[in-house]
Coordinates of C-alpha atoms (C1' of nucleotides) in Angstrom, one line a residue:
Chain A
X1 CA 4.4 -10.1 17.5
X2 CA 5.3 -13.8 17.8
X3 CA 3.6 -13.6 21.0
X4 CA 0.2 -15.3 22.0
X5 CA -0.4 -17.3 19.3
X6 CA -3.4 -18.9 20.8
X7 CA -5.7 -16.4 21.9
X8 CA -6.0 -14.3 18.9
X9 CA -9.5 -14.7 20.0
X10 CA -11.0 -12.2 21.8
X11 CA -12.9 -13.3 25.2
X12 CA -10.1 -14.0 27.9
X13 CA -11.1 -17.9 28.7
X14 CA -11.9 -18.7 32.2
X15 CA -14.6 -21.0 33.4
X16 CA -14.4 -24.8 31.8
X17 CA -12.4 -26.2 28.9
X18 CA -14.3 -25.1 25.9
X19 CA -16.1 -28.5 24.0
X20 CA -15.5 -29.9 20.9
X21 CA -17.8 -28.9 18.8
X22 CA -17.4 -25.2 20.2
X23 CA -13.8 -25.5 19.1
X24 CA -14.4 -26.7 15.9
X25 CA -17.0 -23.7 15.3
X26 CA -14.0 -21.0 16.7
X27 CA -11.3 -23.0 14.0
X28 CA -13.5 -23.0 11.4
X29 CA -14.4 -19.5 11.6
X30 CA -11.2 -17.8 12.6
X31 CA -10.0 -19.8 9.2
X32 CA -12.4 -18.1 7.4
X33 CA -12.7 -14.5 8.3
X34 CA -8.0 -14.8 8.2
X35 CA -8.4 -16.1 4.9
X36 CA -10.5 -13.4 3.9
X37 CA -8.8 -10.8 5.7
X38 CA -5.3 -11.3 3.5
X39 CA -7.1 -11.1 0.5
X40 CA -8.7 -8.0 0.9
X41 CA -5.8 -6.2 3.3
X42 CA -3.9 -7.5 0.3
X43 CA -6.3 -5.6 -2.7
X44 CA -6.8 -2.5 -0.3
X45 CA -3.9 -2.1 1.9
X46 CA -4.8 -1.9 5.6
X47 CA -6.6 1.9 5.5
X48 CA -8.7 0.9 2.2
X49 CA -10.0 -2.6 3.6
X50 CA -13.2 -2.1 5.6
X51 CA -14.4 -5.1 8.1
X52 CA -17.5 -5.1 6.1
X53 CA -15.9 -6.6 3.5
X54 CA -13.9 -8.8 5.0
X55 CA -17.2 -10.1 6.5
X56 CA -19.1 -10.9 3.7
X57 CA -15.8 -12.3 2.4
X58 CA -16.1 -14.6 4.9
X59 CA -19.7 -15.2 4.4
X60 CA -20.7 -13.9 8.1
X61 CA -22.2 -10.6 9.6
X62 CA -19.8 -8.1 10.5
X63 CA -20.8 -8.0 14.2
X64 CA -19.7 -12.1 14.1
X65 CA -16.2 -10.5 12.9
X66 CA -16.3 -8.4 15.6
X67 CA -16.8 -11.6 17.7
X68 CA -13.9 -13.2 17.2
X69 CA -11.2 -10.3 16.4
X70 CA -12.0 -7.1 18.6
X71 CA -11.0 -4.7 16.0
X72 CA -9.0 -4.7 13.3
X73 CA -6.1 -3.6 14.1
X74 CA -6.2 -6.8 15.4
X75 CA -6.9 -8.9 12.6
X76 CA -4.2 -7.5 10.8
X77 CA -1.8 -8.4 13.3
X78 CA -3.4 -11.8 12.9
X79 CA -3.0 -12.1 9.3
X80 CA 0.8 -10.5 9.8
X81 CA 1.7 -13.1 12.3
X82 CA 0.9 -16.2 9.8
X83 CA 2.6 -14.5 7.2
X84 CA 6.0 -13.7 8.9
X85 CA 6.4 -17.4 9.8
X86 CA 6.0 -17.9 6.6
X87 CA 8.9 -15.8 6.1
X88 CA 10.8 -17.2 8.5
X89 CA 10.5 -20.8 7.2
X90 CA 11.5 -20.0 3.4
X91 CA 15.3 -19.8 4.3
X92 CA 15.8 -23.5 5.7
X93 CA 18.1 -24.3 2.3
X94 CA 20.7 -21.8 3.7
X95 CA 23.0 -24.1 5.6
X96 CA 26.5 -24.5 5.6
X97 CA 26.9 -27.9 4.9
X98 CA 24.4 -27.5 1.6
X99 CA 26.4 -27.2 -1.7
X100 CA 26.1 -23.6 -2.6
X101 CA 24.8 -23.7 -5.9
X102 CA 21.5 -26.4 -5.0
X103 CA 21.1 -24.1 -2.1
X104 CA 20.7 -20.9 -3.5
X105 CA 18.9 -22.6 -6.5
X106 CA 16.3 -24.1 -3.9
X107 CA 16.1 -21.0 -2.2
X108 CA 14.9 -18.8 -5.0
X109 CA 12.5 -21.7 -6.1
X110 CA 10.8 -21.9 -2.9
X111 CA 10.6 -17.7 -2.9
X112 CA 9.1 -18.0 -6.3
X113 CA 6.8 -20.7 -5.3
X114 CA 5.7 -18.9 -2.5
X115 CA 5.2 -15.9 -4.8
X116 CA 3.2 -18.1 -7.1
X117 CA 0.7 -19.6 -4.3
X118 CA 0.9 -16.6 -1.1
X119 CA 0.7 -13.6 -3.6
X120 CA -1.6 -12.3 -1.2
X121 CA 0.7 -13.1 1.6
X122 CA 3.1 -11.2 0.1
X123 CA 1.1 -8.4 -1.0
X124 CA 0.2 -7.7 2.6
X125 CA 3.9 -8.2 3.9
X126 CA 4.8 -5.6 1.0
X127 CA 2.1 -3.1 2.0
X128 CA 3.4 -3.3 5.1
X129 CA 6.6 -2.3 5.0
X130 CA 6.3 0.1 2.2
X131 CA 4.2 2.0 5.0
X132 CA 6.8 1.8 7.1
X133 CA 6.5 -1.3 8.9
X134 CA 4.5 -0.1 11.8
X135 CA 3.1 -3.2 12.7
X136 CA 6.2 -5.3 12.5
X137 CA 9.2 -3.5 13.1
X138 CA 10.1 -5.4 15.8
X139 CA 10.4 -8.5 14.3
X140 CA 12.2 -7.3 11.3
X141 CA 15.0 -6.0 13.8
X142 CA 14.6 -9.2 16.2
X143 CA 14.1 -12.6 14.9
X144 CA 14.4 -11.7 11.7
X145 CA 17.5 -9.8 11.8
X146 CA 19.0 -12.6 13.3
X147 CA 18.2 -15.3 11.2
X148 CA 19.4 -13.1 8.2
X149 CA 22.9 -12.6 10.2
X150 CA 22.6 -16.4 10.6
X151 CA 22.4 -17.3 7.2
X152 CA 24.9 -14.2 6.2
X153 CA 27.0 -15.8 8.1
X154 CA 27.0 -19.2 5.8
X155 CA 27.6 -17.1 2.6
X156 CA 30.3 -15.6 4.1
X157 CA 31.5 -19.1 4.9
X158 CA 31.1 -20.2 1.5
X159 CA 32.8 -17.2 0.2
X160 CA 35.8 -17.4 2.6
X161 CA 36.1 -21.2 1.0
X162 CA 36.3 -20.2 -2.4
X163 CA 33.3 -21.8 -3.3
X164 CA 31.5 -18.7 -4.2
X165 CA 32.5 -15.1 -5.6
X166 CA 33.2 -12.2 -2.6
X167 CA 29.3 -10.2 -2.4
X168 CA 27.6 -8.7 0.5
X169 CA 25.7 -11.3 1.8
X170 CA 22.9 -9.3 3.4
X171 CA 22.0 -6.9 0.0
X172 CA 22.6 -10.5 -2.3
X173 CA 19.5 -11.7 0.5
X174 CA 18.0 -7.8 -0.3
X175 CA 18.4 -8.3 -4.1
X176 CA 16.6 -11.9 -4.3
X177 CA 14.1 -11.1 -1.8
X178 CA 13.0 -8.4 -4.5
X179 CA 13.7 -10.3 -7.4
X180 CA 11.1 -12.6 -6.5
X181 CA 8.6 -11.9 -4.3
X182 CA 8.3 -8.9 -7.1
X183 CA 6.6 -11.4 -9.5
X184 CA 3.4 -11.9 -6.4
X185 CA 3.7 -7.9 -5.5
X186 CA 3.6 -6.5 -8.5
X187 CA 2.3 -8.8 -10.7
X188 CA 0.1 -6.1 -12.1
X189 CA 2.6 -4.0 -13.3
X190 CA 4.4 -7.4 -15.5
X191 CA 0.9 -9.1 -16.8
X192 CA 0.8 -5.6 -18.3
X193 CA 4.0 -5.3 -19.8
X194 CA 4.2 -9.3 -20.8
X195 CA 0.7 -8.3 -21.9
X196 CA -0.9 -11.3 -20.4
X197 CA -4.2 -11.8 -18.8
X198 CA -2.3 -13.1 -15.6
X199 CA 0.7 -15.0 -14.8
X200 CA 0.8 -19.0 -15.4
X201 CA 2.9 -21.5 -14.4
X202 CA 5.7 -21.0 -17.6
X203 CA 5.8 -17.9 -16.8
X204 CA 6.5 -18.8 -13.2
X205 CA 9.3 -20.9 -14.1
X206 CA 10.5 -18.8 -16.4
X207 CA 11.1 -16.2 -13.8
X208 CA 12.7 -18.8 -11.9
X209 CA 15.1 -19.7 -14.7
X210 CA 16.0 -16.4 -15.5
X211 CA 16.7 -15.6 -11.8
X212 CA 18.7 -18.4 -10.9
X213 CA 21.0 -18.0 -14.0
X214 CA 21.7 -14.7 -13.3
X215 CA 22.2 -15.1 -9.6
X216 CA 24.1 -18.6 -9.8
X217 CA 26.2 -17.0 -13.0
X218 CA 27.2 -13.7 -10.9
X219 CA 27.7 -15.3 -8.0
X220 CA 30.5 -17.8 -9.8
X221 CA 28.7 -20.4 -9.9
X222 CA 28.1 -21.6 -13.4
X223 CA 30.0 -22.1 -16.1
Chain B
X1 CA -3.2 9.5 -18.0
X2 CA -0.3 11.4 -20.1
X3 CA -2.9 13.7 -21.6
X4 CA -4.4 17.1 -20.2
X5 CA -0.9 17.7 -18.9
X6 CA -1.8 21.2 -18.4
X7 CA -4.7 21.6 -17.2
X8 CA -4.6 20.0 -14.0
X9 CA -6.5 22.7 -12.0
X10 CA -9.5 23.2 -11.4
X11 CA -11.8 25.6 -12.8
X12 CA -11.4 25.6 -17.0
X13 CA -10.2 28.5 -18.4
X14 CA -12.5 30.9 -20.8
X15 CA -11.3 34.7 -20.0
X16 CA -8.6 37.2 -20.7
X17 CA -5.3 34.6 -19.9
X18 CA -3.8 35.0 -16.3
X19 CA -1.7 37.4 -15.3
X20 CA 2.1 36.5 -14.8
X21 CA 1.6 36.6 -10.8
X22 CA -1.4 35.2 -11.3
X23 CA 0.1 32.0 -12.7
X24 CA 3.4 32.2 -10.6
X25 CA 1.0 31.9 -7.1
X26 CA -0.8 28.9 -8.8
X27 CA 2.5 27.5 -10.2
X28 CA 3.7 27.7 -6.4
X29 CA 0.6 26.7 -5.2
X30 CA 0.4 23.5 -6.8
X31 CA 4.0 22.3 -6.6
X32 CA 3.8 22.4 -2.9
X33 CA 0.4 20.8 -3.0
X34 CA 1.9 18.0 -5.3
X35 CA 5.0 17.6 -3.4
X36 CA 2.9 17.2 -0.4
X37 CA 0.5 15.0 -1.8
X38 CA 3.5 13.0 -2.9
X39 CA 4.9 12.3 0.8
X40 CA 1.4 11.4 2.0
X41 CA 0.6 8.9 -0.4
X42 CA 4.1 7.3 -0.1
X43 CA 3.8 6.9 3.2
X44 CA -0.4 6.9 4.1
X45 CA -1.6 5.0 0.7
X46 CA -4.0 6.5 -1.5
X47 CA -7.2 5.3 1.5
X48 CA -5.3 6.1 4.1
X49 CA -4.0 9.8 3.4
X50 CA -6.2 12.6 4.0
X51 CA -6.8 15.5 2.9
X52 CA -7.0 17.5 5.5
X53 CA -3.0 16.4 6.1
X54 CA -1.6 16.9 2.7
X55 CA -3.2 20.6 2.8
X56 CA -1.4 21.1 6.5
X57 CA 1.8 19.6 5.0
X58 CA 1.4 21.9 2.4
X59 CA 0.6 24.7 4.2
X60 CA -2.8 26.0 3.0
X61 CA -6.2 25.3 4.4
X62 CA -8.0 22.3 3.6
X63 CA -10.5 24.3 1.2
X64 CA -7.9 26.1 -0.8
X65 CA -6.5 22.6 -1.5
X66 CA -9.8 21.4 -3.2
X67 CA -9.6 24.9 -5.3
X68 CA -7.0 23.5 -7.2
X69 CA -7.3 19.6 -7.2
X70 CA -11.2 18.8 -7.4
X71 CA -10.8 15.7 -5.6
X72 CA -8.3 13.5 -3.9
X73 CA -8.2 11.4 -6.8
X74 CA -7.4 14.1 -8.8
X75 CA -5.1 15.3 -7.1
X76 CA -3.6 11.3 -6.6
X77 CA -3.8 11.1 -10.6
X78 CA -1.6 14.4 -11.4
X79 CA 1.0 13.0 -8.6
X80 CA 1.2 9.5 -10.5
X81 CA 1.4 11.7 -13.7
X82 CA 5.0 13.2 -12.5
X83 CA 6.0 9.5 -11.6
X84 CA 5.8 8.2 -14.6
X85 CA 7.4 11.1 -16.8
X86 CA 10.5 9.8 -14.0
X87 CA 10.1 6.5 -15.2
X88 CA 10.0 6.4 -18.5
X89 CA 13.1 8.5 -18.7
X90 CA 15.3 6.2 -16.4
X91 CA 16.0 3.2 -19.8
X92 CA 18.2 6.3 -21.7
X93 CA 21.2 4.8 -21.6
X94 CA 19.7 1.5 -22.8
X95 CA 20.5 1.7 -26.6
X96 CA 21.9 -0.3 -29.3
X97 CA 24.8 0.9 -30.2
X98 CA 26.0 1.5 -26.5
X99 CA 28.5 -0.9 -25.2
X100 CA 26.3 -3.2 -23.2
X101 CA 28.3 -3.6 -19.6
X102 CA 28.3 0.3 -19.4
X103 CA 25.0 0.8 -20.4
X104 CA 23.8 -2.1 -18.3
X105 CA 25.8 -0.5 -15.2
X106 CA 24.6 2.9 -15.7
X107 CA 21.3 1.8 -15.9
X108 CA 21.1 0.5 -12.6
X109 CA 23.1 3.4 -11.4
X110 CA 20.0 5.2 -12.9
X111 CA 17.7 3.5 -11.2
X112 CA 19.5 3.6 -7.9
X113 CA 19.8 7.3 -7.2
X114 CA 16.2 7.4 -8.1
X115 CA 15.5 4.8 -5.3
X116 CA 17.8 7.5 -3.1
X117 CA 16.6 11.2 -4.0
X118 CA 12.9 10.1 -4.9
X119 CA 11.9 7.3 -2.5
X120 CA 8.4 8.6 -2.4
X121 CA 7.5 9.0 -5.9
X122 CA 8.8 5.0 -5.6
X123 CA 6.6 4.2 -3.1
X124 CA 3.8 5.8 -4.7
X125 CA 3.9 3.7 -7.4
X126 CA 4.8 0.5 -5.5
X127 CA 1.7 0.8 -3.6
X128 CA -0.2 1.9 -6.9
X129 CA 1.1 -1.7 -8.3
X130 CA 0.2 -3.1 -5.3
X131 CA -3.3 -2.8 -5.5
X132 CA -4.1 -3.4 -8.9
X133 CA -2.6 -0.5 -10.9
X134 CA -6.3 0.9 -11.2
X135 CA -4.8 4.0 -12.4
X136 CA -1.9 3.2 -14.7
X137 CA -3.2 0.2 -16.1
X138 CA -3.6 2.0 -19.3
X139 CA 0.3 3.7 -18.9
X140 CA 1.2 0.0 -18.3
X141 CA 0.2 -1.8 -21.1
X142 CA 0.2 1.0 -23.3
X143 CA 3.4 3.6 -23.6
X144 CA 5.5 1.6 -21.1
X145 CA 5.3 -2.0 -22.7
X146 CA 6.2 -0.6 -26.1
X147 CA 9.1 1.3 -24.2
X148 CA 10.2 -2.0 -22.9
X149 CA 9.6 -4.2 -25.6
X150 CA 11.9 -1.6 -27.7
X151 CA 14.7 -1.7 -24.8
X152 CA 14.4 -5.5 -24.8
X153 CA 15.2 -5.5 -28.5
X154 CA 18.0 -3.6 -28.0
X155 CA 19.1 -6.8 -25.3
X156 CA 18.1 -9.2 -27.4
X157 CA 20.1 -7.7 -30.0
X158 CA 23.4 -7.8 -28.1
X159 CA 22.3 -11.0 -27.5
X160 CA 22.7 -12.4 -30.9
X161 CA 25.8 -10.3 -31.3
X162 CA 27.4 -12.7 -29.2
X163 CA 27.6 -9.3 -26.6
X164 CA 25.6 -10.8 -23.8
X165 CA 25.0 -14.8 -22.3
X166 CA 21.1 -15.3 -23.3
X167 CA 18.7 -14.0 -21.1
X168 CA 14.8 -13.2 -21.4
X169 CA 15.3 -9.6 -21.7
X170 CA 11.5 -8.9 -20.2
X171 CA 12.4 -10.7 -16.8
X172 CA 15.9 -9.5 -16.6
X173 CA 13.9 -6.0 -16.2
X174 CA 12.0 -7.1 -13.7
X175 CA 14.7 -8.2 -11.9
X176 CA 16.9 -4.7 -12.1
X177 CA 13.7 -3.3 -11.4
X178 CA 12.9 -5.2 -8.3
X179 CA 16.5 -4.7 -7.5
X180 CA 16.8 -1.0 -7.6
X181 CA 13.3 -0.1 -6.4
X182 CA 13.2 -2.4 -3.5
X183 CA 15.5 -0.1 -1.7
X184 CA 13.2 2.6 -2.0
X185 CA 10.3 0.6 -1.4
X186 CA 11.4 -1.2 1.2
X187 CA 13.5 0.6 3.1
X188 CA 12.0 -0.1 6.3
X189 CA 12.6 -3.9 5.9
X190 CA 16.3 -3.3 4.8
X191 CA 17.5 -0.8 7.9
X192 CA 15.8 -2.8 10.3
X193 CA 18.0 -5.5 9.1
X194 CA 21.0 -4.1 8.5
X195 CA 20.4 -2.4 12.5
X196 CA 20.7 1.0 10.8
X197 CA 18.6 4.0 11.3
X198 CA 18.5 5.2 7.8
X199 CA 20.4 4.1 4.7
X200 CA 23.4 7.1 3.8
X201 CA 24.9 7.1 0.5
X202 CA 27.4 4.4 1.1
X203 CA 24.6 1.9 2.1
X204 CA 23.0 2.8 -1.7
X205 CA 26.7 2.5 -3.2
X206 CA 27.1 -1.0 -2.1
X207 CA 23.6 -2.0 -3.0
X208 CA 24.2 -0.6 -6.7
X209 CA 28.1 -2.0 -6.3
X210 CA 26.4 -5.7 -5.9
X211 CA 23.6 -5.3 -7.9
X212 CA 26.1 -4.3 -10.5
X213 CA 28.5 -7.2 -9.9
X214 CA 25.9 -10.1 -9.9
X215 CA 23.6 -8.7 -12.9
X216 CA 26.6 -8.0 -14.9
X217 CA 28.8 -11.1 -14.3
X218 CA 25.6 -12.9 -14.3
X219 CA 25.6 -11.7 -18.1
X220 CA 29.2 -12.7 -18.6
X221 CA 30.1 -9.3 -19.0
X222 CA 32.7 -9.6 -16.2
X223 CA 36.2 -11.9 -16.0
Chain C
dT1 C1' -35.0 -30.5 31.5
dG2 C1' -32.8 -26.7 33.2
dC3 C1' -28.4 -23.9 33.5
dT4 C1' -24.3 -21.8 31.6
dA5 C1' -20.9 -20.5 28.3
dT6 C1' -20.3 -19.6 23.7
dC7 C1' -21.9 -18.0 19.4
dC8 C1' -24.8 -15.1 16.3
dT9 C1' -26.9 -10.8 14.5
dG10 C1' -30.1 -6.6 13.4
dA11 C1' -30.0 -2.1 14.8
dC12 C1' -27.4 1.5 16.1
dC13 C1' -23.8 5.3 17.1
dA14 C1' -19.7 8.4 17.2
dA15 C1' -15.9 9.9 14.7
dA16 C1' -13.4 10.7 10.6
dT17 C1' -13.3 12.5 6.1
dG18 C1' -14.1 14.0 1.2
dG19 C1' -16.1 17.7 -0.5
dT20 C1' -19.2 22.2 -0.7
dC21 C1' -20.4 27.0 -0.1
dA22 C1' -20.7 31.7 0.4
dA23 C1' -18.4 35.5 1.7
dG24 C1' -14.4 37.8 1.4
dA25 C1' -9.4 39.2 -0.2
dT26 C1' -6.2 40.1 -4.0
dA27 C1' -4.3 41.1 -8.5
dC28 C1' -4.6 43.9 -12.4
dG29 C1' -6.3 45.7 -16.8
dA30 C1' -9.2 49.5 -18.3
Chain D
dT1 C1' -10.8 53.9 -9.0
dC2 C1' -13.7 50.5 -10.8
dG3 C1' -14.8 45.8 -12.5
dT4 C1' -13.7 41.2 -13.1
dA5 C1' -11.3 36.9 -12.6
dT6 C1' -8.7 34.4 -9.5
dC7 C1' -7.6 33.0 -5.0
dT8 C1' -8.6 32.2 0.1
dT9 C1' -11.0 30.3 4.1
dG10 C1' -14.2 29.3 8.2
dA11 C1' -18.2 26.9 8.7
dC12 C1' -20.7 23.2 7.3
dC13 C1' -22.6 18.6 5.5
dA14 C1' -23.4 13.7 3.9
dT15 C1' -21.4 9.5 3.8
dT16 C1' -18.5 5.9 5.3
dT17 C1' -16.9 3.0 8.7
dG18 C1' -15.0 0.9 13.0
dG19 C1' -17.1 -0.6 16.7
dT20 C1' -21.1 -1.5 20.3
dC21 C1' -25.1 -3.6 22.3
dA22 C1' -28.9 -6.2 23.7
dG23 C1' -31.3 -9.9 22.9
dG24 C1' -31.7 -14.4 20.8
dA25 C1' -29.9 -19.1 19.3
dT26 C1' -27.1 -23.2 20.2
dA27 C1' -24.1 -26.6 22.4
dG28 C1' -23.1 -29.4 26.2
dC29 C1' -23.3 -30.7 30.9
dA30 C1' -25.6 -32.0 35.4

DNA sequence: TGCTATCCTGACCAAATGGTCAAGATACGA
DNA sequence: TCGTATCTTGACCATTTGGTCAGGATAGCA
């Protein structure tokens, strides 16, 4: 996955450099059709999204599409590999020489924010692994895996110190991965039961709040 | 959704009533087609299952499956419709004159061995959030938010009681529902980090253990 | 002004798939 | 045994859709 990040293009480059203004065109456009691509892989899952939409999404013919991502298996893996470093980034709190409590407070804010401005991100991450993770089960069991160890490793730390009440550090990583990226996945099933149009930014924070209490309270960590 | 419960098949009914081996071949019939139906969609999606495998996994012919379940949504519809009977059921043990930690902690044992003996009916309805809730919208706002807003009530309630730290009874749902479910739904994500090839019982005991001891101390119902 | 590489697009195609149909097979009451 | 309602199934069809192609437009360089 976390391979060839450059050519996600599709003709193999091999006479000159390409130009400026070429390169601008290929930016702008491979901007454009990604962006649309997570939306609708988001809305329709990966089967239920048809290129045609994407394309119009994106305001260009389908063949243009074509152009630039091969098929769409492709694209998808495009739109995965933004997304999982994403992912990857969202942990940076998690250090052993944080102070637990600020840490773990940050870390669910920065989930929630990401829940509040990806949720399309996340829908497609969700979709993904709920069918399996075909597409990135390799990296779950690579680089992420290890970076989860990593920061496993720091709560255990913590916990070893005193500092924080004995858990499992990999399903307290399982529990707040759901707890917030389930306010982007689905938000569908709480605007209807909040009976709300959509979710603003109280509610949001609200989410926040009543996460971190919880979390920060069980983990020994508030009064 | 919750009406009609009965007559899910096809053709409507205007004769002399069926014959007891009659109904006991369509009874058979149409369990293994919805039990089928069930798998596929957890793991395909509603676009990307066909058909032509839920017959095969059901072991009919494609045309006998259409016999009984007009179309694929249909057919999608009375699979959701078992879901949710599931669900609704799961928030027994949530009432006010139960002692909060137990009913708290068998709640979320509850919701756990669902996540480990139906993880498909879970995923069906993940992805069915996922993408919008099209076809529980109605469920969604209608019986299930009253069923929550009663449940949350009954929080609320030991809330004032002095039972239970305050908490906004609405999110702390979310969260043991996030919690419970994401070990269903997510199960590829989990093993892959955990380096496991599937999650045994003891994996789903320690998730409800620590989801246990961080929701409930979170509420200060633990030393 | 040519020449080349890149970009764009209308028209098209093959495969997959939801659904139909008509001709049986089966159960069972009369 | 006969008649009817239900059930079964091979063959078939219309539509959708991922992907192709050939020809044209555009940028940039010599």
């Amino acid at each position: 996955m976390r391979t060839e990040k450059k050519k996600r293009a599709t003709k193999r480059r091999s006479g000159p450099p390409p130009t400026a203004k070429k390169l601008a065109i290929r930016r702008e456009n491979v901007a454009r059709i990604l962006e649309a691509a997570e939306a609708v892989f988001a809305t329709r899952g990966f089967s239920g999204a048809t290129t045609a939409e994407i394309a119009e999404r994106a305001g260009i013919p389908k063949p243009n599409l074509h152009y630039y991502f091969r098929t769409k298996q492709a694209l998808y893996r495009a739109v995965l590999d933004d997304i999982l470093t994403l992912w990857l980034d969202a942990t940076s709190s998690i250090v052993a020489e944080a102070e637990p409590k600020a840490a773990l407070r940050a870390y669910i804010e920065a989930k929630m924010a990401y829940s509040r401005t990806r949720p399309f991100a996340s829908k497609v991450f969700a979709n993904e692994l709920l069918h399996g993770a075909p597409a990135v089960k390799g990296f779950l069991g690579g680089a992420m895996r290890r970076l989860v160890d990593d920061k496993a490793k720091v709560i255990e730390g913590w916990i070893a110190a005193g500092r924080l009440q004995p858990i499992d550090p990999h399903h307290l990583f399982f529990v707040l991965w759901a707890a917030t990226q389930t306010y982007a996945d689905f938000d569908a099933q709480i605007t209807a039961v909040l009976g709300k149009r959509s979710l603003g930014e109280a509610d949001f924070a609200q989410a926040a709040e009543t996460v971190s209490a919880l979390v920060l309270r069980g983990l020994g960590l508030k009064a």
